[in-house]
C-alpha atoms as an extended CHARMM CRD file, in Angstrom:
* protein
*
       172  EXT
         1         1  UNK       CA            108.6750000000      113.3220000000      123.5450000000  PROA      1               0.0000000000
         2         2  UNK       CA            110.6260000000      112.3780000000      120.4570000000  PROA      2               0.0000000000
         3         3  UNK       CA            108.7800000000      111.7590000000      117.1810000000  PROA      3               0.0000000000
         4         4  UNK       CA            109.3910000000      108.0130000000      117.1140000000  PROA      4               0.0000000000
         5         5  UNK       CA            107.7550000000      107.4920000000      120.5150000000  PROA      5               0.0000000000
         6         6  UNK       CA            104.9370000000      109.8940000000      119.6620000000  PROA      6               0.0000000000
         7         7  UNK       CA            104.3440000000      108.1200000000      116.3530000000  PROA      7               0.0000000000
         8         8  UNK       CA            104.3530000000      104.7080000000      118.0520000000  PROA      8               0.0000000000
         9         9  UNK       CA            101.8340000000      105.9480000000      120.6200000000  PROA      9               0.0000000000
        10        10  UNK       CA             99.5610000000      107.5570000000      118.0300000000  PROA      10              0.0000000000
        11        11  UNK       CA             99.6030000000      104.6130000000      115.6100000000  PROA      11              0.0000000000
        12        12  UNK       CA             99.0470000000      101.9920000000      118.3210000000  PROA      12              0.0000000000
        13        13  UNK       CA             95.7340000000      100.1480000000      118.0240000000  PROA      13              0.0000000000
        14        14  UNK       CA             94.7580000000      101.2020000000      121.5440000000  PROA      14              0.0000000000
        15        15  UNK       CA             95.1410000000      104.9240000000      120.7630000000  PROA      15              0.0000000000
        16        16  UNK       CA             91.4580000000      105.1360000000      119.8710000000  PROA      16              0.0000000000
        17        17  UNK       CA             90.1670000000      102.7320000000      122.5360000000  PROA      17              0.0000000000
        18        18  UNK       CA             88.4610000000      105.3800000000      124.6680000000  PROA      18              0.0000000000
        19        19  UNK       CA             87.1720000000      107.5380000000      121.8460000000  PROA      19              0.0000000000
        20        20  UNK       CA             83.5280000000      107.0040000000      122.8760000000  PROA      20              0.0000000000
        21        21  UNK       CA             84.2280000000      108.1470000000      126.4400000000  PROA      21              0.0000000000
        22        22  UNK       CA             86.5210000000      111.0470000000      125.5810000000  PROA      22              0.0000000000
        23        23  UNK       CA             85.2290000000      114.5950000000      125.7040000000  PROA      23              0.0000000000
        24        24  UNK       CA             85.1140000000      116.7220000000      122.5590000000  PROA      24              0.0000000000
        25        25  UNK       CA             88.2170000000      118.6920000000      123.5320000000  PROA      25              0.0000000000
        26        26  UNK       CA             90.2280000000      115.4630000000      123.8980000000  PROA      26              0.0000000000
        27        27  UNK       CA             89.0110000000      114.1280000000      120.5380000000  PROA      27              0.0000000000
        28        28  UNK       CA             90.0270000000      117.4140000000      118.8740000000  PROA      28              0.0000000000
        29        29  UNK       CA             93.4530000000      117.1950000000      120.5270000000  PROA      29              0.0000000000
        30        30  UNK       CA             93.8830000000      113.6300000000      119.2650000000  PROA      30              0.0000000000
        31        31  UNK       CA             92.7710000000      114.6600000000      115.7610000000  PROA      31              0.0000000000
        32        32  UNK       CA             95.2020000000      117.5850000000      115.7340000000  PROA      32              0.0000000000
        33        33  UNK       CA             98.0140000000      115.3850000000      117.0130000000  PROA      33              0.0000000000
        34        34  UNK       CA             97.3500000000      112.8920000000      114.2000000000  PROA      34              0.0000000000
        35        35  UNK       CA             97.2240000000      115.7150000000      111.6360000000  PROA      35              0.0000000000
        36        36  UNK       CA            100.5770000000      117.1180000000      112.7710000000  PROA      36              0.0000000000
        37        37  UNK       CA            102.2220000000      113.7040000000      112.7110000000  PROA      37              0.0000000000
        38        38  UNK       CA            100.7400000000      112.9420000000      109.2810000000  PROA      38              0.0000000000
        39        39  UNK       CA            102.1810000000      116.2050000000      107.9270000000  PROA      39              0.0000000000
        40        40  UNK       CA            105.5970000000      115.3520000000      109.3340000000  PROA      40              0.0000000000
        41        41  UNK       CA            105.4870000000      111.8400000000      107.8640000000  PROA      41              0.0000000000
        42        42  UNK       CA            104.2960000000      113.1420000000      104.5100000000  PROA      42              0.0000000000
        43        43  UNK       CA            107.1730000000      115.6010000000      104.3780000000  PROA      43              0.0000000000
        44        44  UNK       CA            109.7960000000      112.9940000000      105.2450000000  PROA      44              0.0000000000
        45        45  UNK       CA            108.2140000000      110.5550000000      102.7730000000  PROA      45              0.0000000000
        46        46  UNK       CA            108.4730000000      113.1200000000       99.9540000000  PROA      46              0.0000000000
        47        47  UNK       CA            112.1280000000      113.6630000000      100.8330000000  PROA      47              0.0000000000
        48        48  UNK       CA            112.7660000000      109.9080000000      100.7150000000  PROA      48              0.0000000000
        49        49  UNK       CA            110.9690000000      109.7140000000       97.3680000000  PROA      49              0.0000000000
        50        50  UNK       CA            113.1970000000      112.4860000000       96.0350000000  PROA      50              0.0000000000
        51        51  UNK       CA            116.3350000000      110.6390000000       97.1550000000  PROA      51              0.0000000000
        52        52  UNK       CA            114.9650000000      107.4460000000       95.6350000000  PROA      52              0.0000000000
        53        53  UNK       CA            114.3510000000      109.2240000000       92.3370000000  PROA      53              0.0000000000
        54        54  UNK       CA            117.9390000000      110.4630000000       92.3860000000  PROA      54              0.0000000000
        55        55  UNK       CA            119.2340000000      106.9250000000       92.9470000000  PROA      55              0.0000000000
        56        56  UNK       CA            116.9460000000      105.5600000000       90.2000000000  PROA      56              0.0000000000
        57        57  UNK       CA            118.0890000000      108.2760000000       87.7950000000  PROA      57              0.0000000000
        58        58  UNK       CA            121.7230000000      107.4170000000       88.5050000000  PROA      58              0.0000000000
        59        59  UNK       CA            121.0370000000      103.7270000000       87.8710000000  PROA      59              0.0000000000
        60        60  UNK       CA            119.2270000000      104.6110000000       84.6210000000  PROA      60              0.0000000000
        61        61  UNK       CA            122.1080000000      106.8550000000       83.5580000000  PROA      61              0.0000000000
        62        62  UNK       CA            124.5290000000      103.9950000000       84.0810000000  PROA      62              0.0000000000
        63        63  UNK       CA            122.5550000000      101.5310000000       82.0030000000  PROA      63              0.0000000000
        64        64  UNK       CA            121.9360000000      104.0850000000       79.2330000000  PROA      64              0.0000000000
        65        65  UNK       CA            118.1600000000      104.2990000000       79.6300000000  PROA      65              0.0000000000
        66        66  UNK       CA            118.0720000000      107.7930000000       81.1260000000  PROA      66              0.0000000000
        67        67  UNK       CA            115.5160000000      109.6160000000       79.0100000000  PROA      67              0.0000000000
        68        68  UNK       CA            115.2260000000      112.9580000000       80.7830000000  PROA      68              0.0000000000
        69        69  UNK       CA            117.3260000000      115.4430000000       82.6340000000  PROA      69              0.0000000000
        70        70  UNK       CA            117.9220000000      114.4950000000       86.2390000000  PROA      70              0.0000000000
        71        71  UNK       CA            117.3590000000      118.0110000000       87.5220000000  PROA      71              0.0000000000
        72        72  UNK       CA            113.9590000000      118.2550000000       85.8020000000  PROA      72              0.0000000000
        73        73  UNK       CA            112.8690000000      114.8840000000       87.1530000000  PROA      73              0.0000000000
        74        74  UNK       CA            113.9040000000      115.6720000000       90.7140000000  PROA      74              0.0000000000
        75        75  UNK       CA            112.3500000000      119.1150000000       90.5070000000  PROA      75              0.0000000000
        76        76  UNK       CA            109.0000000000      117.6160000000       89.5050000000  PROA      76              0.0000000000
        77        77  UNK       CA            109.2290000000      115.0340000000       92.2790000000  PROA      77              0.0000000000
        78        78  UNK       CA            110.0880000000      117.5370000000       94.9720000000  PROA      78              0.0000000000
        79        79  UNK       CA            107.3110000000      119.9540000000       93.9870000000  PROA      79              0.0000000000
        80        80  UNK       CA            104.7270000000      117.1990000000       93.6310000000  PROA      80              0.0000000000
        81        81  UNK       CA            104.1340000000      117.9650000000       89.9440000000  PROA      81              0.0000000000
        82        82  UNK       CA            104.7520000000      114.3510000000       88.9360000000  PROA      82              0.0000000000
        83        83  UNK       CA            101.8940000000      112.9930000000       91.0460000000  PROA      83              0.0000000000
        84        84  UNK       CA             99.6410000000      116.0130000000       91.4790000000  PROA      84              0.0000000000
        85        85  UNK       CA            100.5900000000      116.1580000000       95.1590000000  PROA      85              0.0000000000
        86        86  UNK       CA            100.7660000000      119.3370000000       97.1830000000  PROA      86              0.0000000000
        87        87  UNK       CA            103.9810000000      121.2720000000       96.7460000000  PROA      87              0.0000000000
        88        88  UNK       CA            106.4450000000      120.9590000000       99.5970000000  PROA      88              0.0000000000
        89        89  UNK       CA            106.4160000000      124.7340000000       99.7940000000  PROA      89              0.0000000000
        90        90  UNK       CA            102.8360000000      124.4560000000      101.0820000000  PROA      90              0.0000000000
        91        91  UNK       CA            103.7270000000      122.0020000000      103.8510000000  PROA      91              0.0000000000
        92        92  UNK       CA            104.3420000000      123.6060000000      107.2180000000  PROA      92              0.0000000000
        93        93  UNK       CA            107.3790000000      122.2480000000      109.0170000000  PROA      93              0.0000000000
        94        94  UNK       CA            106.5250000000      121.9850000000      112.6720000000  PROA      94              0.0000000000
        95        95  UNK       CA            109.8000000000      120.4520000000      113.7500000000  PROA      95              0.0000000000
        96        96  UNK       CA            112.9210000000      119.1580000000      112.0670000000  PROA      96              0.0000000000
        97        97  UNK       CA            112.9640000000      115.4170000000      111.4340000000  PROA      97              0.0000000000
        98        98  UNK       CA            114.4490000000      113.3490000000      114.2410000000  PROA      98              0.0000000000
        99        99  UNK       CA            117.6120000000      111.3060000000      113.8290000000  PROA      99              0.0000000000
       100       100  UNK       CA            115.3750000000      108.3400000000      112.9710000000  PROA      100             0.0000000000
       101       101  UNK       CA            114.2770000000      110.2170000000      109.8820000000  PROA      101             0.0000000000
       102       102  UNK       CA            117.7300000000      110.4440000000      108.3250000000  PROA      102             0.0000000000
       103       103  UNK       CA            117.2190000000      109.9240000000      104.6230000000  PROA      103             0.0000000000
       104       104  UNK       CA            120.2980000000      107.9350000000      103.8650000000  PROA      104             0.0000000000
       105       105  UNK       CA            123.6960000000      106.9770000000      105.1040000000  PROA      105             0.0000000000
       106       106  UNK       CA            125.4220000000      107.3940000000      101.7450000000  PROA      106             0.0000000000
       107       107  UNK       CA            124.8590000000      111.0010000000      100.7830000000  PROA      107             0.0000000000
       108       108  UNK       CA            123.0700000000      111.8920000000       97.6040000000  PROA      108             0.0000000000
       109       109  UNK       CA            126.0230000000      113.8770000000       96.3150000000  PROA      109             0.0000000000
       110       110  UNK       CA            128.1170000000      110.6860000000       96.3190000000  PROA      110             0.0000000000
       111       111  UNK       CA            125.7120000000      108.6010000000       94.2080000000  PROA      111             0.0000000000
       112       112  UNK       CA            127.8200000000      108.8310000000       91.0240000000  PROA      112             0.0000000000
       113       113  UNK       CA            130.8330000000      107.5230000000       92.9760000000  PROA      113             0.0000000000
       114       114  UNK       CA            129.1100000000      104.4160000000       94.3440000000  PROA      114             0.0000000000
       115       115  UNK       CA            129.6740000000      101.0130000000       92.8130000000  PROA      115             0.0000000000
       116       116  UNK       CA            126.6140000000       99.4990000000       91.1350000000  PROA      116             0.0000000000
       117       117  UNK       CA            125.9140000000       97.0730000000       93.9970000000  PROA      117             0.0000000000
       118       118  UNK       CA            126.1710000000       99.7670000000       96.6510000000  PROA      118             0.0000000000
       119       119  UNK       CA            123.9020000000      102.0560000000       94.6410000000  PROA      119             0.0000000000
       120       120  UNK       CA            121.3060000000       99.2960000000       94.1800000000  PROA      120             0.0000000000
       121       121  UNK       CA            121.4450000000       98.4970000000       97.9090000000  PROA      121             0.0000000000
       122       122  UNK       CA            121.0180000000      102.1730000000       98.7240000000  PROA      122             0.0000000000
       123       123  UNK       CA            117.9680000000      102.3890000000       96.4490000000  PROA      123             0.0000000000
       124       124  UNK       CA            116.4750000000       99.3100000000       98.1210000000  PROA      124             0.0000000000
       125       125  UNK       CA            116.9520000000      100.8460000000      101.5930000000  PROA      125             0.0000000000
       126       126  UNK       CA            115.1630000000      103.9670000000      100.3840000000  PROA      126             0.0000000000
       127       127  UNK       CA            112.2950000000      101.8670000000       98.9390000000  PROA      127             0.0000000000
       128       128  UNK       CA            111.8720000000      100.0590000000      102.2730000000  PROA      128             0.0000000000
       129       129  UNK       CA            111.9440000000      103.3800000000      104.1640000000  PROA      129             0.0000000000
       130       130  UNK       CA            109.3120000000      104.8530000000      101.8420000000  PROA      130             0.0000000000
       131       131  UNK       CA            107.0980000000      101.7710000000      102.2960000000  PROA      131             0.0000000000
       132       132  UNK       CA            107.3880000000      101.9770000000      106.1030000000  PROA      132             0.0000000000
       133       133  UNK       CA            106.5000000000      105.6730000000      106.0590000000  PROA      133             0.0000000000
       134       134  UNK       CA            103.5490000000      105.0120000000      103.7410000000  PROA      134             0.0000000000
       135       135  UNK       CA            102.2460000000      102.2380000000      105.9950000000  PROA      135             0.0000000000
       136       136  UNK       CA            102.4680000000      104.4350000000      109.0910000000  PROA      136             0.0000000000
       137       137  UNK       CA            100.7860000000      107.2900000000      107.2580000000  PROA      137             0.0000000000
       138       138  UNK       CA             97.9170000000      104.9810000000      106.2550000000  PROA      138             0.0000000000
       139       139  UNK       CA             97.3440000000      104.1330000000      109.9310000000  PROA      139             0.0000000000
       140       140  UNK       CA             97.3250000000      107.8360000000      110.8210000000  PROA      140             0.0000000000
       141       141  UNK       CA             94.8310000000      108.5860000000      108.0620000000  PROA      141             0.0000000000
       142       142  UNK       CA             92.5730000000      105.8150000000      109.3810000000  PROA      142             0.0000000000
       143       143  UNK       CA             92.7810000000      107.3110000000      112.8670000000  PROA      143             0.0000000000
       144       144  UNK       CA             91.9890000000      110.7480000000      111.4750000000  PROA      144             0.0000000000
       145       145  UNK       CA             88.9040000000      109.3790000000      109.7310000000  PROA      145             0.0000000000
       146       146  UNK       CA             87.6320000000      107.7900000000      112.9600000000  PROA      146             0.0000000000
       147       147  UNK       CA             88.3290000000      110.8940000000      115.0420000000  PROA      147             0.0000000000
       148       148  UNK       CA             86.6430000000      113.1780000000      112.5190000000  PROA      148             0.0000000000
       149       149  UNK       CA             83.6490000000      110.8220000000      112.3590000000  PROA      149             0.0000000000
       150       150  UNK       CA             83.3840000000      110.9500000000      116.1750000000  PROA      150             0.0000000000
       151       151  UNK       CA             83.3670000000      114.7410000000      116.0770000000  PROA      151             0.0000000000
       152       152  UNK       CA             80.7480000000      114.8490000000      113.3240000000  PROA      152             0.0000000000
       153       153  UNK       CA             78.5910000000      112.3780000000      115.2570000000  PROA      153             0.0000000000
       154       154  UNK       CA             78.7540000000      114.6280000000      118.3360000000  PROA      154             0.0000000000
       155       155  UNK       CA             77.7090000000      117.5990000000      116.2230000000  PROA      155             0.0000000000
       156       156  UNK       CA             74.8170000000      115.6990000000      114.6280000000  PROA      156             0.0000000000
       157       157  UNK       CA             73.4180000000      114.4080000000      117.9050000000  PROA      157             0.0000000000
       158       158  UNK       CA             73.7870000000      117.7920000000      119.6300000000  PROA      158             0.0000000000
       159       159  UNK       CA             76.5710000000      116.9050000000      122.0780000000  PROA      159             0.0000000000
       160       160  UNK       CA             78.8750000000      119.4930000000      120.4400000000  PROA      160             0.0000000000
       161       161  UNK       CA             78.3990000000      122.7330000000      118.5500000000  PROA      161             0.0000000000
       162       162  UNK       CA             79.9720000000      123.4370000000      115.1900000000  PROA      162             0.0000000000
       163       163  UNK       CA             82.5490000000      125.7070000000      116.7950000000  PROA      163             0.0000000000
       164       164  UNK       CA             83.6390000000      122.9300000000      119.1550000000  PROA      164             0.0000000000
       165       165  UNK       CA             84.0100000000      120.4710000000      116.2920000000  PROA      165             0.0000000000
       166       166  UNK       CA             85.6780000000      122.7890000000      113.7780000000  PROA      166             0.0000000000
       167       167  UNK       CA             88.2750000000      124.3440000000      116.0630000000  PROA      167             0.0000000000
       168       168  UNK       CA             91.7690000000      123.0030000000      116.2920000000  PROA      168             0.0000000000
       169       169  UNK       CA             93.3330000000      122.5510000000      119.7050000000  PROA      169             0.0000000000
       170       170  UNK       CA             95.2760000000      125.7560000000      119.0760000000  PROA      170             0.0000000000
       171       171  UNK       CA             92.1420000000      127.7370000000      118.2240000000  PROA      171             0.0000000000
       172       172  UNK       CA             90.3460000000      128.6660000000      114.9580000000  PROA      172             0.0000000000
């Protein structure tokens, strides 16, 4: 199943409809599926943010307000140092992004060659893409919270042991 269909299925409101009736193994599988998709979205989102920073730096360079080296700024963005986020080096890549995750149709290397209007339009497309990814990630995080709460509830009321709750679908 491609990522777009999987993401649509996982973020659908009805994804969690039968959580009360699902067995512990199924809830763990759903949790792990949400975790994997959240990691993929987070990775793509960081890439989009890096491209957006490049476009913003080029716009700032053009209007004379660039106050720092582009390479340093992008480096901080891509490693997460600017926001305290986890370094991309620590993010496992489970699969390459699908065609729907293409970062741009312009090519970052061509940014200095773009006319001002085209560059501004490109930056706006990247902002919209980042917002969409952030919104989808928020839904996944909400699902993860509900799934984890269901597992904890099963542990507390004795329907599942700690090993059943803590394991991932792939094992410990």
